[in-house]
Short mmCIF file of C-alpha atoms in Angstrom, two decimals:
data_model
loop_
_atom_site.label_atom_id
_atom_site.label_comp_id
_atom_site.label_asym_id
_atom_site.label_seq_id
_atom_site.Cartn_x
_atom_site.Cartn_y
_atom_site.Cartn_z
CA MET H 1 -44.83 -29.25 19.81
CA ASN H 2 -45.49 -26.84 22.59
CA PHE H 3 -45.10 -22.75 22.38
CA LYS H 4 -41.19 -22.92 23.87
CA THR H 5 -39.65 -25.76 21.38
CA LEU H 6 -41.39 -23.73 18.77
CA LEU H 7 -39.25 -20.37 20.33
CA ALA H 8 -36.35 -22.53 19.97
CA TYR H 9 -36.52 -23.87 16.76
CA SER H 10 -37.72 -20.41 15.19
CA LEU H 11 -34.56 -18.90 17.02
CA LEU H 12 -32.26 -21.50 15.94
CA PHE H 13 -33.32 -20.94 12.23
CA GLY H 14 -33.10 -17.21 12.28
CA THR H 15 -29.37 -17.12 13.63
CA LEU H 16 -28.56 -20.12 10.87
CA LEU H 17 -29.82 -17.36 8.23
CA SER H 18 -28.48 -14.28 9.74
CA CYS H 19 -24.97 -16.10 9.69
CA LYS H 20 -25.26 -15.88 5.80
CA ASN H 21 -22.45 -13.73 4.55
CA ASP H 22 -24.04 -11.09 2.76
CA ASP H 23 -20.15 -8.79 3.20
CA ALA H 24 -18.88 -10.82 -0.18
CA GLU H 25 -17.66 -9.06 -3.01
CA ASP H 26 -20.25 -9.01 -6.35
CA CYS H 27 -16.79 -9.85 -8.80
CA SER H 28 -19.83 -9.83 -12.10
CA LEU H 29 -19.99 -6.16 -11.23
CA VAL H 30 -16.37 -5.18 -11.21
CA ASP H 31 -14.32 -3.83 -14.07
CA CYS H 32 -10.36 -5.04 -13.44
CA LEU H 33 -7.05 -3.28 -14.98
CA GLY H 34 -5.19 -6.20 -16.63
CA VAL H 35 -1.97 -6.74 -15.57
CA ASP H 36 1.13 -4.56 -17.47
CA ASN H 37 4.10 -5.32 -15.64
CA SER H 38 5.40 -2.89 -17.68
CA ILE H 39 8.03 0.39 -18.00
CA TYR H 40 6.55 2.45 -20.95
CA PHE H 41 9.84 5.41 -21.71
CA GLU H 42 9.06 8.10 -23.86
CA ILE H 43 12.26 9.55 -25.41
CA ILE H 44 11.92 13.20 -25.89
CA ASN H 45 13.69 15.70 -27.58
CA GLY H 46 13.81 18.79 -24.64
CA ASN H 47 13.97 21.67 -26.53
CA SER H 48 11.46 20.61 -29.39
CA GLN H 49 9.29 18.39 -27.15
CA GLU H 50 9.36 15.73 -29.85
CA ASN H 51 9.08 12.32 -29.42
CA LEU H 52 13.23 10.66 -31.45
CA LEU H 53 11.30 7.17 -31.19
CA THR H 54 8.29 8.23 -33.20
CA ASN H 55 9.86 10.72 -35.66
CA GLY H 56 12.62 8.03 -36.31
CA THR H 57 15.37 9.66 -34.84
CA PHE H 58 16.45 6.11 -33.05
CA GLN H 59 15.03 3.08 -34.24
CA THR H 60 15.65 -0.20 -32.34
CA SER H 61 18.93 -1.22 -33.43
CA ASP H 62 20.51 2.42 -31.74
CA ILE H 63 18.99 1.48 -28.24
CA THR H 64 20.18 -1.80 -25.54
CA VAL H 65 18.76 -2.63 -22.34
CA ARG H 66 21.00 -4.10 -19.75
CA ASP H 67 20.11 -5.64 -16.26
CA SER H 68 22.28 -5.24 -13.39
CA ASN H 69 24.18 -8.43 -14.14
CA THR H 70 24.92 -6.30 -17.70
CA ASP H 71 22.88 -9.05 -18.74
CA MET H 72 20.75 -7.89 -22.66
CA VAL H 73 16.99 -7.33 -22.03
CA ALA H 74 14.20 -7.57 -23.98
CA PHE H 75 12.70 -5.04 -25.18
CA GLU H 76 9.99 -3.63 -28.05
CA ILE H 77 9.07 -0.16 -29.52
CA GLN H 78 5.27 0.38 -29.24
CA ASN H 79 3.00 3.03 -30.31
CA ASP H 80 0.05 3.98 -28.02
CA PHE H 81 -3.33 4.99 -29.84
CA GLN H 82 -2.00 8.63 -30.74
CA ASN H 83 0.64 6.70 -32.78
CA GLU H 84 3.39 7.56 -29.98
CA ALA H 85 6.45 5.38 -29.92
CA PHE H 86 7.67 4.07 -26.51
CA LEU H 87 10.29 1.42 -25.67
CA VAL H 88 8.72 -0.81 -23.37
CA ILE H 89 10.33 -3.38 -20.71
CA ASP H 90 8.20 -6.22 -19.41
CA LEU H 91 9.48 -6.85 -15.65
CA ASP H 92 9.95 -10.48 -14.34
CA ASP H 93 6.04 -10.34 -11.95
CA GLU H 94 7.72 -12.69 -10.26
CA ASP H 95 11.28 -11.04 -9.68
CA PHE H 96 9.96 -8.44 -7.14
CA GLY H 97 12.45 -6.62 -5.24
CA VAL H 98 15.30 -3.67 -6.56
CA GLN H 99 15.82 -4.12 -10.21
CA GLU H 100 18.36 -1.77 -12.20
CA TYR H 101 17.78 -1.28 -15.88
CA GLN H 102 21.10 0.51 -18.09
CA VAL H 103 19.71 2.05 -21.33
CA ARG H 104 22.06 2.72 -24.24
CA VAL H 105 20.03 5.04 -27.01
CA GLY H 106 22.34 6.02 -29.48
CA ASN H 107 26.13 6.90 -28.39
CA ASP H 108 24.87 10.02 -26.42
CA VAL H 109 22.19 8.87 -23.87
CA ASN H 110 22.98 6.39 -21.10
CA PHE H 111 21.01 6.27 -18.08
CA THR H 112 19.53 3.79 -15.42
CA LEU H 113 16.56 3.30 -14.13
CA ALA H 114 16.44 1.49 -10.73
CA LEU H 115 13.31 0.37 -9.16
CA GLU H 116 12.57 -1.74 -6.03
CA THR H 117 8.98 -3.74 -6.66
CA SER H 118 6.75 -6.05 -4.46
CA PHE H 119 3.85 -7.73 -4.31
CA MET H 120 0.84 -6.07 -4.05
CA GLU H 121 -2.43 -8.20 -3.07
CA ALA H 122 -5.48 -6.35 -4.72
CA GLY H 123 -9.05 -6.77 -3.98
CA ALA H 124 -11.59 -9.92 -4.12
CA CYS H 125 -11.81 -9.55 -7.31
CA CYS H 126 -9.12 -7.91 -8.96
CA GLY H 127 -4.98 -8.23 -8.84
CA PRO H 128 -2.61 -9.07 -7.73
CA TYR H 129 -0.46 -6.27 -9.27
CA THR H 130 3.09 -5.21 -9.30
CA GLY H 131 4.13 -2.03 -7.20
CA THR H 132 6.52 0.10 -7.16
CA GLU H 133 8.73 1.67 -3.84
CA GLU H 134 10.58 3.44 -4.87
CA ILE H 135 11.98 4.86 -8.36
CA ASN H 136 15.36 6.53 -9.32
CA LEU H 137 16.44 7.83 -12.57
CA THR H 138 19.94 8.61 -13.15
CA GLY H 139 22.39 9.88 -15.82
CA VAL H 140 19.78 11.76 -17.68
CA ALA H 141 16.99 14.68 -17.02
CA GLY H 142 13.70 12.87 -16.72
CA GLY H 143 10.65 11.84 -14.92
CA PHE H 144 7.98 9.47 -14.28
CA GLY H 145 4.59 8.69 -12.41
CA SER H 146 3.95 8.54 -9.08
CA LEU H 147 4.71 5.10 -6.99
CA GLY H 148 1.98 2.61 -7.02
CA THR H 149 1.12 -0.32 -9.38
CA LEU H 150 2.77 -0.81 -13.00
CA PRO H 151 2.85 0.15 -15.85
CA LEU H 152 5.40 2.98 -14.55
CA THR H 153 5.73 5.65 -17.80
CA VAL H 154 9.55 7.37 -17.54
CA THR H 155 9.70 10.60 -19.80
CA ILE H 156 13.38 11.19 -20.89
CA LEU H 157 14.12 14.41 -21.60
CA VAL H 158 17.43 14.39 -24.80
CA PRO H 159 18.83 17.65 -25.57
#
């Protein structure tokens, strides 16, 4: 084998080795958040700052949640690590777009939460997640976290 042939084979072999994709992410080193497509409502007394679900002022039987078609929506009361109670609605992770929930707590607290959700592809290792594009809370004082991915925490202030 002459020098030119050996050089050509060496260059070809080197080119093939350089085509190896080293840019792929190593997902074994990534901790992904579990997908939580939920809205957490914290029902707070505006004066005392007490959580009205935690202190027993409102029970599950005092709450109704309906969608924009006035169909009943399943919900539950969950406690966090500090034993604070939240009203939790799990969103369908395949139904993206505008979603609206009318919530009634007791006889005097009525409010509507409307949000626009979207499919958010994540990196190669994690996701996909449900994103929030726009959020509107009407009928009650309160606030919510920033736009981004679910879960979303909404604070409702009851007079």
